[in-house]
Amino acid sequence: DVVMTQSPLSLPVTLGQPASISCRSSQSLVYSDGNTYLNWFQQRPGQSPRRLIYEVSKRDSGVPDRFSGSGSGTDFTLKISRVEAEDVAAYYCMQYTHWPLTFGGGTKVEIK
Amino acid sequence: QLQLQESGPGLVKPSETLSLTCSVSGGSISSGNYYWGWIRQPPGKGLDWIGSISYYGTTNFNSSLKSRVTLSVDTSKNQFSLKLSSVTAADTAVYYCASSRLFWGAFDIWGQGTMVTVSS
Protein backbone atom coordinates (compact mmCIF):
# COMPACT_ATOMS: atom_id res chain seq x y z
CA ASP A 1 0.00 0.00 0.00
CA VAL A 2 1.10 3.59 -0.66
CA VAL A 3 1.76 5.33 2.63
CA MET A 4 0.84 9.02 2.74
CA THR A 5 2.76 10.98 5.39
CA GLN A 6 1.59 14.46 6.35
CA SER A 7 3.42 17.06 8.38
CA PRO A 8 3.06 18.78 10.67
CA LEU A 9 0.43 17.03 12.77
CA SER A 10 -0.73 20.37 14.17
CA LEU A 11 -0.21 23.83 12.71
CA PRO A 12 -0.90 26.93 14.84
CA VAL A 13 -1.17 29.99 12.59
CA THR A 14 -1.80 33.67 13.17
CA LEU A 15 -4.81 35.09 11.31
CA GLY A 16 -3.74 36.61 8.02
CA GLN A 17 -0.49 34.66 7.91
CA PRO A 18 0.33 31.86 5.44
CA ALA A 19 0.19 28.15 6.21
CA SER A 20 1.79 25.22 4.47
CA ILE A 21 1.08 21.49 4.83
CA SER A 22 3.33 18.78 3.45
CA CYS A 23 2.25 15.40 2.10
CA ARG A 24 4.72 12.74 1.00
CA SER A 25 3.92 9.42 -0.64
CA SER A 26 5.95 6.23 -0.32
CA GLN A 27 5.99 5.85 -4.10
CA SER A 28 5.43 8.05 -7.11
CA LEU A 29 1.84 9.10 -7.73
CA VAL A 30 2.34 9.60 -11.46
CA TYR A 31 -0.10 7.33 -13.30
CA SER A 32 0.57 5.65 -16.62
CA ASP A 33 -1.48 8.36 -18.38
CA GLY A 34 0.97 10.98 -17.10
CA ASN A 35 -1.46 12.50 -14.60
CA THR A 36 -0.98 12.60 -10.83
CA TYR A 37 -4.01 11.72 -8.78
CA LEU A 38 -3.78 13.48 -5.45
CA ASN A 39 -6.61 15.18 -3.54
CA TRP A 40 -6.69 17.58 -0.61
CA PHE A 41 -9.71 17.58 1.70
CA GLN A 42 -10.79 20.01 4.40
CA GLN A 43 -12.79 18.76 7.38
CA ARG A 44 -14.12 21.45 9.68
CA PRO A 45 -15.08 20.40 13.23
CA GLY A 46 -18.27 18.35 13.20
CA GLN A 47 -18.55 18.35 9.40
CA SER A 48 -17.99 15.94 6.54
CA PRO A 49 -14.80 16.23 4.51
CA ARG A 50 -14.93 18.59 1.55
CA ARG A 51 -12.62 18.30 -1.43
CA LEU A 52 -10.54 21.43 -2.03
CA ILE A 53 -7.99 20.31 -4.60
CA TYR A 54 -7.79 17.41 -7.08
CA GLU A 55 -5.02 16.25 -9.40
CA VAL A 56 -2.44 18.05 -7.23
CA SER A 57 -3.35 21.63 -8.10
CA LYS A 58 -6.87 21.93 -9.55
CA ARG A 59 -9.12 23.89 -7.23
CA ASP A 60 -12.73 22.79 -6.81
CA SER A 61 -15.56 25.17 -7.61
CA GLY A 62 -16.26 27.57 -4.75
CA VAL A 63 -12.90 27.05 -3.05
CA PRO A 64 -11.26 30.40 -2.21
CA ASP A 65 -8.17 31.16 -4.25
CA ARG A 66 -6.10 31.51 -1.07
CA PHE A 67 -5.90 27.69 -1.21
CA SER A 68 -3.38 26.25 -3.63
CA GLY A 69 -1.86 22.84 -4.25
CA SER A 70 1.50 22.01 -5.75
CA GLY A 71 4.07 19.25 -6.05
CA SER A 72 5.03 16.27 -8.13
CA GLY A 73 6.13 12.67 -7.87
CA THR A 74 6.15 11.97 -4.15
CA ASP A 75 6.17 15.45 -2.57
CA PHE A 76 3.08 17.63 -2.38
CA THR A 77 2.04 20.80 -0.57
CA LEU A 78 -1.19 22.55 0.33
CA LYS A 79 -0.79 26.27 0.95
CA ILE A 80 -3.15 28.80 2.46
CA SER A 81 -1.92 32.26 1.51
CA ARG A 82 -3.66 34.12 4.34
CA VAL A 83 -5.39 32.06 7.01
CA GLU A 84 -8.91 33.07 7.98
CA ALA A 85 -10.93 31.93 10.99
CA GLU A 86 -13.07 29.66 8.80
CA ASP A 87 -9.95 27.70 7.78
CA VAL A 88 -9.71 26.08 11.20
CA ALA A 89 -10.01 22.42 10.22
CA ALA A 90 -8.23 19.15 9.66
CA TYR A 91 -6.68 18.76 6.20
CA TYR A 92 -6.06 15.40 4.53
CA CYS A 93 -4.22 14.42 1.40
CA MET A 94 -5.33 11.31 -0.47
CA GLN A 95 -3.87 9.43 -3.43
CA TYR A 96 -5.94 7.66 -6.06
CA THR A 97 -3.21 6.62 -8.45
CA HIS A 98 -2.71 3.23 -6.82
CA TRP A 99 -4.99 0.63 -5.24
CA PRO A 100 -5.86 0.69 -2.40
CA LEU A 101 -6.77 4.34 -2.09
CA THR A 102 -4.96 5.86 0.89
CA PHE A 103 -5.24 9.00 3.02
CA GLY A 104 -2.63 10.91 4.93
CA GLY A 105 -2.99 11.05 8.70
CA GLY A 106 -4.22 14.63 8.69
CA THR A 107 -3.00 18.08 9.79
CA LYS A 108 -4.99 20.26 12.17
CA VAL A 109 -4.83 23.98 11.48
CA GLU A 110 -5.62 26.14 14.48
CA ILE A 111 -5.44 29.83 15.24
CA LYS A 112 -2.69 31.04 17.60
CA GLN B 1 -25.86 18.68 -7.87
CA LEU B 2 -25.74 15.24 -6.35
CA GLN B 3 -26.63 14.81 -2.69
CA LEU B 4 -25.88 11.72 -0.61
CA GLN B 5 -27.50 10.54 2.63
CA GLU B 6 -26.39 7.61 4.76
CA SER B 7 -28.85 5.58 6.80
CA GLY B 8 -28.72 2.53 9.04
CA PRO B 9 -28.53 1.37 12.66
CA GLY B 10 -26.41 3.43 15.00
CA LEU B 11 -25.66 0.47 17.26
CA VAL B 12 -24.46 -2.98 16.20
CA LYS B 13 -23.51 -5.90 18.44
CA PRO B 14 -20.07 -7.51 18.23
CA SER B 15 -19.81 -10.35 15.70
CA GLU B 16 -22.90 -9.12 13.84
CA THR B 17 -23.11 -7.44 10.43
CA LEU B 18 -23.14 -3.67 10.00
CA SER B 19 -25.46 -2.60 7.17
CA LEU B 20 -25.64 0.93 5.77
CA THR B 21 -27.35 2.47 2.78
CA CYS B 22 -26.51 5.62 0.88
CA SER B 23 -29.40 7.31 -0.93
CA VAL B 24 -28.51 9.37 -3.97
CA SER B 25 -30.57 12.39 -5.05
CA GLY B 26 -30.08 14.99 -7.75
CA GLY B 27 -28.84 12.44 -10.25
CA SER B 28 -28.93 8.82 -11.33
CA ILE B 29 -26.79 6.18 -9.70
CA SER B 30 -26.71 4.50 -13.13
CA SER B 31 -24.73 7.34 -14.64
CA GLY B 32 -21.61 5.88 -16.13
CA ASN B 33 -19.67 8.95 -15.05
CA TYR B 34 -19.77 8.13 -11.33
CA TYR B 35 -18.33 5.69 -8.86
CA TRP B 36 -19.65 5.19 -5.34
CA GLY B 37 -17.55 4.77 -2.23
CA TRP B 38 -17.46 4.29 1.52
CA ILE B 39 -14.98 5.89 3.90
CA ARG B 40 -14.92 5.68 7.69
CA GLN B 41 -13.43 7.72 10.51
CA PRO B 42 -12.95 6.28 14.03
CA PRO B 43 -13.57 8.80 16.81
CA GLY B 44 -10.76 11.34 16.95
CA LYS B 45 -8.85 9.69 14.11
CA GLY B 46 -8.28 10.10 10.39
CA LEU B 47 -10.04 8.90 7.26
CA ASP B 48 -9.90 5.30 6.05
CA TRP B 49 -11.19 4.13 2.66
CA ILE B 50 -13.36 1.00 2.84
CA GLY B 51 -14.25 0.30 -0.77
CA SER B 52 -15.90 1.58 -3.94
CA ILE B 53 -18.32 0.25 -6.55
CA SER B 54 -19.44 1.20 -10.04
CA TYR B 55 -23.10 1.09 -11.02
CA TYR B 56 -22.44 -2.03 -13.10
CA GLY B 57 -20.95 -3.81 -10.09
CA THR B 58 -17.17 -3.58 -10.39
CA THR B 59 -15.69 -3.25 -6.91
CA ASN B 60 -12.42 -2.32 -5.26
CA PHE B 61 -11.65 -2.75 -1.57
CA ASN B 62 -9.22 -1.82 1.16
CA SER B 63 -7.20 -5.00 1.46
CA SER B 64 -7.45 -4.99 5.26
CA LEU B 65 -11.26 -5.14 5.13
CA LYS B 66 -11.87 -7.01 1.89
CA SER B 67 -12.79 -10.34 3.49
CA ARG B 68 -15.58 -8.71 5.52
CA VAL B 69 -17.02 -6.15 3.08
CA THR B 70 -19.85 -6.46 0.59
CA LEU B 71 -20.89 -3.56 -1.64
CA SER B 72 -23.98 -3.43 -3.81
CA VAL B 73 -25.98 -1.02 -5.96
CA ASP B 74 -29.77 -0.86 -6.23
CA THR B 75 -30.56 1.14 -9.35
CA SER B 76 -34.33 0.90 -8.78
CA LYS B 77 -33.98 2.76 -5.47
CA ASN B 78 -31.04 4.95 -6.53
CA GLN B 79 -29.07 3.63 -3.57
CA PHE B 80 -25.86 1.79 -2.82
CA SER B 81 -25.07 -0.23 0.26
CA LEU B 82 -22.31 -1.43 2.56
CA LYS B 83 -22.26 -4.59 4.62
CA LEU B 84 -19.40 -5.23 7.06
CA SER B 85 -19.49 -8.62 8.76
CA SER B 86 -18.07 -9.87 12.06
CA VAL B 87 -17.75 -6.40 13.53
CA THR B 88 -15.72 -5.58 16.63
CA ALA B 89 -15.27 -2.43 18.69
CA ALA B 90 -12.52 -1.42 16.24
CA ASP B 91 -15.23 -0.88 13.61
CA THR B 92 -16.83 1.89 15.68
CA ALA B 93 -16.64 4.97 13.45
CA VAL B 94 -18.47 7.62 11.48
CA TYR B 95 -19.23 6.07 8.11
CA TYR B 96 -19.38 8.32 5.05
CA CYS B 97 -20.59 7.57 1.56
CA ALA B 98 -19.10 9.58 -1.29
CA SER B 99 -19.41 9.91 -5.03
CA SER B 100 -16.53 10.14 -7.47
CA ARG B 101 -17.00 11.71 -10.87
CA LEU B 102 -14.98 10.14 -13.69
CA PHE B 103 -12.26 8.73 -11.42
CA TRP B 104 -12.61 6.09 -8.74
CA GLY B 105 -10.96 8.13 -6.04
CA ALA B 106 -12.21 11.62 -6.84
CA PHE B 107 -14.60 11.75 -3.83
CA ASP B 108 -15.96 15.12 -4.89
CA ILE B 109 -19.27 14.82 -3.01
CA TRP B 110 -19.76 13.39 0.49
CA GLY B 111 -22.72 12.48 2.64
CA GLN B 112 -23.09 13.91 6.12
CA GLY B 113 -21.89 10.69 7.74
CA THR B 114 -23.51 8.34 10.23
CA MET B 115 -22.04 7.21 13.55
CA VAL B 116 -22.01 3.46 14.12
CA THR B 117 -21.09 2.08 17.53
CA VAL B 118 -20.23 -1.58 18.01
CA SER B 119 -21.19 -2.61 21.52
CA SER B 120 -23.16 -5.27 23.31
Tab-separated table of C-alpha atoms in Angstrom:
chain	number	residue	atom	x	y	z
A	1	ASP	CA	0.000	0.000	0.000
A	2	VAL	CA	1.101	3.594	-0.663
A	3	VAL	CA	1.762	5.334	2.634
A	4	MET	CA	0.842	9.017	2.745
A	5	THR	CA	2.764	10.980	5.390
A	6	GLN	CA	1.586	14.457	6.346
A	7	SER	CA	3.419	17.059	8.381
A	8	PRO	CA	3.059	18.777	10.675
A	9	LEU	CA	0.426	17.031	12.775
A	10	SER	CA	-0.725	20.368	14.170
A	11	LEU	CA	-0.214	23.828	12.707
A	12	PRO	CA	-0.896	26.929	14.838
A	13	VAL	CA	-1.172	29.989	12.587
A	14	THR	CA	-1.799	33.673	13.167
A	15	LEU	CA	-4.808	35.086	11.314
A	16	GLY	CA	-3.740	36.610	8.018
A	17	GLN	CA	-0.495	34.662	7.906
A	18	PRO	CA	0.325	31.860	5.443
A	19	ALA	CA	0.192	28.154	6.215
A	20	SER	CA	1.793	25.218	4.472
A	21	ILE	CA	1.081	21.492	4.830
A	22	SER	CA	3.331	18.783	3.447
A	23	CYS	CA	2.252	15.397	2.104
A	24	ARG	CA	4.720	12.739	1.004
A	25	SER	CA	3.922	9.415	-0.639
A	26	SER	CA	5.949	6.228	-0.317
A	27	GLN	CA	5.985	5.850	-4.100
A	28	SER	CA	5.432	8.055	-7.106
A	29	LEU	CA	1.839	9.103	-7.729
A	30	VAL	CA	2.336	9.603	-11.464
A	31	TYR	CA	-0.104	7.333	-13.298
A	32	SER	CA	0.569	5.649	-16.616
A	33	ASP	CA	-1.478	8.358	-18.380
A	34	GLY	CA	0.968	10.984	-17.101
A	35	ASN	CA	-1.459	12.497	-14.598
A	36	THR	CA	-0.981	12.597	-10.825
A	37	TYR	CA	-4.008	11.723	-8.778
A	38	LEU	CA	-3.783	13.485	-5.451
A	39	ASN	CA	-6.610	15.181	-3.539
A	40	TRP	CA	-6.692	17.578	-0.615
A	41	PHE	CA	-9.706	17.584	1.701
A	42	GLN	CA	-10.786	20.012	4.405
A	43	GLN	CA	-12.787	18.761	7.384
A	44	ARG	CA	-14.123	21.452	9.676
A	45	PRO	CA	-15.078	20.401	13.229
A	46	GLY	CA	-18.273	18.347	13.203
A	47	GLN	CA	-18.552	18.346	9.402
A	48	SER	CA	-17.989	15.942	6.540
A	49	PRO	CA	-14.803	16.233	4.509
A	50	ARG	CA	-14.928	18.594	1.548
A	51	ARG	CA	-12.619	18.300	-1.430
A	52	LEU	CA	-10.544	21.428	-2.029
A	53	ILE	CA	-7.988	20.307	-4.599
A	54	TYR	CA	-7.785	17.413	-7.084
A	55	GLU	CA	-5.017	16.249	-9.399
A	56	VAL	CA	-2.438	18.053	-7.233
A	57	SER	CA	-3.347	21.630	-8.099
A	58	LYS	CA	-6.874	21.931	-9.555
A	59	ARG	CA	-9.119	23.889	-7.230
A	60	ASP	CA	-12.731	22.786	-6.812
A	61	SER	CA	-15.561	25.172	-7.605
A	62	GLY	CA	-16.261	27.570	-4.747
A	63	VAL	CA	-12.895	27.049	-3.054
A	64	PRO	CA	-11.263	30.398	-2.213
A	65	ASP	CA	-8.172	31.163	-4.248
A	66	ARG	CA	-6.104	31.509	-1.074
A	67	PHE	CA	-5.903	27.692	-1.208
A	68	SER	CA	-3.375	26.245	-3.631
A	69	GLY	CA	-1.860	22.837	-4.247
A	70	SER	CA	1.501	22.006	-5.747
A	71	GLY	CA	4.069	19.250	-6.049
A	72	SER	CA	5.034	16.272	-8.131
A	73	GLY	CA	6.133	12.666	-7.873
A	74	THR	CA	6.149	11.969	-4.148
A	75	ASP	CA	6.168	15.449	-2.570
A	76	PHE	CA	3.084	17.635	-2.375
A	77	THR	CA	2.043	20.804	-0.570
A	78	LEU	CA	-1.191	22.552	0.327
A	79	LYS	CA	-0.788	26.271	0.954
A	80	ILE	CA	-3.151	28.795	2.458
A	81	SER	CA	-1.923	32.261	1.506
A	82	ARG	CA	-3.656	34.120	4.344
A	83	VAL	CA	-5.386	32.058	7.006
A	84	GLU	CA	-8.906	33.074	7.979
A	85	ALA	CA	-10.926	31.926	10.990
A	86	GLU	CA	-13.069	29.658	8.797
A	87	ASP	CA	-9.950	27.702	7.778
A	88	VAL	CA	-9.714	26.076	11.204
A	89	ALA	CA	-10.015	22.424	10.221
A	90	ALA	CA	-8.227	19.154	9.657
A	91	TYR	CA	-6.683	18.760	6.200
A	92	TYR	CA	-6.064	15.404	4.526
A	93	CYS	CA	-4.223	14.422	1.399
A	94	MET	CA	-5.329	11.308	-0.466
A	95	GLN	CA	-3.872	9.432	-3.432
A	96	TYR	CA	-5.938	7.664	-6.060
A	97	THR	CA	-3.213	6.616	-8.446
A	98	HIS	CA	-2.709	3.225	-6.824
A	99	TRP	CA	-4.985	0.627	-5.238
A	100	PRO	CA	-5.860	0.690	-2.401
A	101	LEU	CA	-6.768	4.343	-2.090
A	102	THR	CA	-4.965	5.859	0.891
A	103	PHE	CA	-5.236	8.997	3.016
A	104	GLY	CA	-2.632	10.910	4.931
A	105	GLY	CA	-2.994	11.053	8.701
A	106	GLY	CA	-4.217	14.631	8.692
A	107	THR	CA	-3.002	18.077	9.786
A	108	LYS	CA	-4.994	20.255	12.165
A	109	VAL	CA	-4.834	23.975	11.477
A	110	GLU	CA	-5.621	26.139	14.479
A	111	ILE	CA	-5.437	29.832	15.236
A	112	LYS	CA	-2.686	31.036	17.596
B	1	GLN	CA	-25.862	18.680	-7.874
B	2	LEU	CA	-25.740	15.239	-6.345
B	3	GLN	CA	-26.632	14.806	-2.689
B	4	LEU	CA	-25.883	11.720	-0.607
B	5	GLN	CA	-27.501	10.545	2.627
B	6	GLU	CA	-26.390	7.609	4.760
B	7	SER	CA	-28.851	5.577	6.801
B	8	GLY	CA	-28.721	2.531	9.044
B	9	PRO	CA	-28.533	1.368	12.662
B	10	GLY	CA	-26.406	3.428	15.003
B	11	LEU	CA	-25.660	0.466	17.257
B	12	VAL	CA	-24.460	-2.984	16.198
B	13	LYS	CA	-23.514	-5.902	18.438
B	14	PRO	CA	-20.072	-7.507	18.231
B	15	SER	CA	-19.810	-10.351	15.700
B	16	GLU	CA	-22.895	-9.124	13.838
B	17	THR	CA	-23.113	-7.443	10.430
B	18	LEU	CA	-23.144	-3.675	9.995
B	19	SER	CA	-25.463	-2.595	7.166
B	20	LEU	CA	-25.641	0.934	5.768
B	21	THR	CA	-27.354	2.468	2.777
B	22	CYS	CA	-26.510	5.624	0.876
B	23	SER	CA	-29.401	7.308	-0.926
B	24	VAL	CA	-28.511	9.373	-3.967
B	25	SER	CA	-30.570	12.388	-5.050
B	26	GLY	CA	-30.079	14.988	-7.752
B	27	GLY	CA	-28.836	12.440	-10.255
B	28	SER	CA	-28.932	8.825	-11.327
B	29	ILE	CA	-26.793	6.178	-9.704
B	30	SER	CA	-26.709	4.504	-13.126
B	31	SER	CA	-24.726	7.341	-14.639
B	32	GLY	CA	-21.611	5.877	-16.127
B	33	ASN	CA	-19.672	8.950	-15.054
B	34	TYR	CA	-19.774	8.125	-11.335
B	35	TYR	CA	-18.325	5.688	-8.857
B	36	TRP	CA	-19.654	5.194	-5.340
B	37	GLY	CA	-17.550	4.772	-2.229
B	38	TRP	CA	-17.464	4.288	1.518
B	39	ILE	CA	-14.982	5.892	3.904
B	40	ARG	CA	-14.920	5.676	7.686
B	41	GLN	CA	-13.435	7.724	10.515
B	42	PRO	CA	-12.953	6.281	14.027
B	43	PRO	CA	-13.574	8.796	16.815
B	44	GLY	CA	-10.760	11.338	16.949
B	45	LYS	CA	-8.847	9.691	14.110
B	46	GLY	CA	-8.281	10.100	10.388
B	47	LEU	CA	-10.042	8.897	7.258
B	48	ASP	CA	-9.897	5.304	6.053
B	49	TRP	CA	-11.190	4.133	2.655
B	50	ILE	CA	-13.361	0.999	2.837
B	51	GLY	CA	-14.249	0.298	-0.770
B	52	SER	CA	-15.896	1.579	-3.943
B	53	ILE	CA	-18.324	0.251	-6.551
B	54	SER	CA	-19.438	1.200	-10.041
B	55	TYR	CA	-23.096	1.090	-11.015
B	56	TYR	CA	-22.440	-2.027	-13.102
B	57	GLY	CA	-20.954	-3.810	-10.088
B	58	THR	CA	-17.171	-3.580	-10.389
B	59	THR	CA	-15.692	-3.247	-6.910
B	60	ASN	CA	-12.415	-2.317	-5.256
B	61	PHE	CA	-11.647	-2.746	-1.568
B	62	ASN	CA	-9.223	-1.818	1.163
B	63	SER	CA	-7.200	-5.002	1.462
B	64	SER	CA	-7.446	-4.987	5.263
B	65	LEU	CA	-11.265	-5.141	5.125
B	66	LYS	CA	-11.872	-7.012	1.887
B	67	SER	CA	-12.794	-10.343	3.491
B	68	ARG	CA	-15.578	-8.710	5.522
B	69	VAL	CA	-17.016	-6.146	3.078
B	70	THR	CA	-19.855	-6.463	0.588
B	71	LEU	CA	-20.887	-3.561	-1.640
B	72	SER	CA	-23.977	-3.429	-3.812
B	73	VAL	CA	-25.979	-1.017	-5.961
B	74	ASP	CA	-29.774	-0.860	-6.235
B	75	THR	CA	-30.560	1.143	-9.350
B	76	SER	CA	-34.329	0.905	-8.776
B	77	LYS	CA	-33.981	2.763	-5.467
B	78	ASN	CA	-31.036	4.946	-6.529
B	79	GLN	CA	-29.068	3.626	-3.567
B	80	PHE	CA	-25.862	1.790	-2.825
B	81	SER	CA	-25.072	-0.232	0.260
B	82	LEU	CA	-22.305	-1.426	2.557
B	83	LYS	CA	-22.258	-4.594	4.622
B	84	LEU	CA	-19.402	-5.225	7.059
B	85	SER	CA	-19.487	-8.618	8.761
B	86	SER	CA	-18.071	-9.873	12.064
B	87	VAL	CA	-17.750	-6.398	13.535
B	88	THR	CA	-15.724	-5.578	16.632
B	89	ALA	CA	-15.268	-2.427	18.694
B	90	ALA	CA	-12.522	-1.416	16.244
B	91	ASP	CA	-15.235	-0.880	13.614
B	92	THR	CA	-16.834	1.895	15.676
B	93	ALA	CA	-16.641	4.970	13.450
B	94	VAL	CA	-18.469	7.617	11.483
B	95	TYR	CA	-19.227	6.069	8.107
B	96	TYR	CA	-19.375	8.324	5.054
B	97	CYS	CA	-20.595	7.569	1.565
B	98	ALA	CA	-19.102	9.579	-1.285
B	99	SER	CA	-19.410	9.914	-5.033
B	100	SER	CA	-16.531	10.139	-7.467
B	101	ARG	CA	-17.003	11.713	-10.871
B	102	LEU	CA	-14.980	10.142	-13.686
B	103	PHE	CA	-12.256	8.734	-11.418
B	104	TRP	CA	-12.607	6.087	-8.742
B	105	GLY	CA	-10.955	8.127	-6.040
B	106	ALA	CA	-12.210	11.619	-6.841
B	107	PHE	CA	-14.595	11.754	-3.834
B	108	ASP	CA	-15.962	15.115	-4.885
B	109	ILE	CA	-19.267	14.824	-3.015
B	110	TRP	CA	-19.761	13.389	0.489
B	111	GLY	CA	-22.718	12.482	2.638
B	112	GLN	CA	-23.085	13.912	6.123
B	113	GLY	CA	-21.894	10.688	7.739
B	114	THR	CA	-23.506	8.341	10.234
B	115	MET	CA	-22.041	7.208	13.547
B	116	VAL	CA	-22.013	3.460	14.123
B	117	THR	CA	-21.088	2.082	17.526
B	118	VAL	CA	-20.227	-1.580	18.010
B	119	SER	CA	-21.186	-2.611	21.521
B	120	SER	CA	-23.161	-5.271	23.314
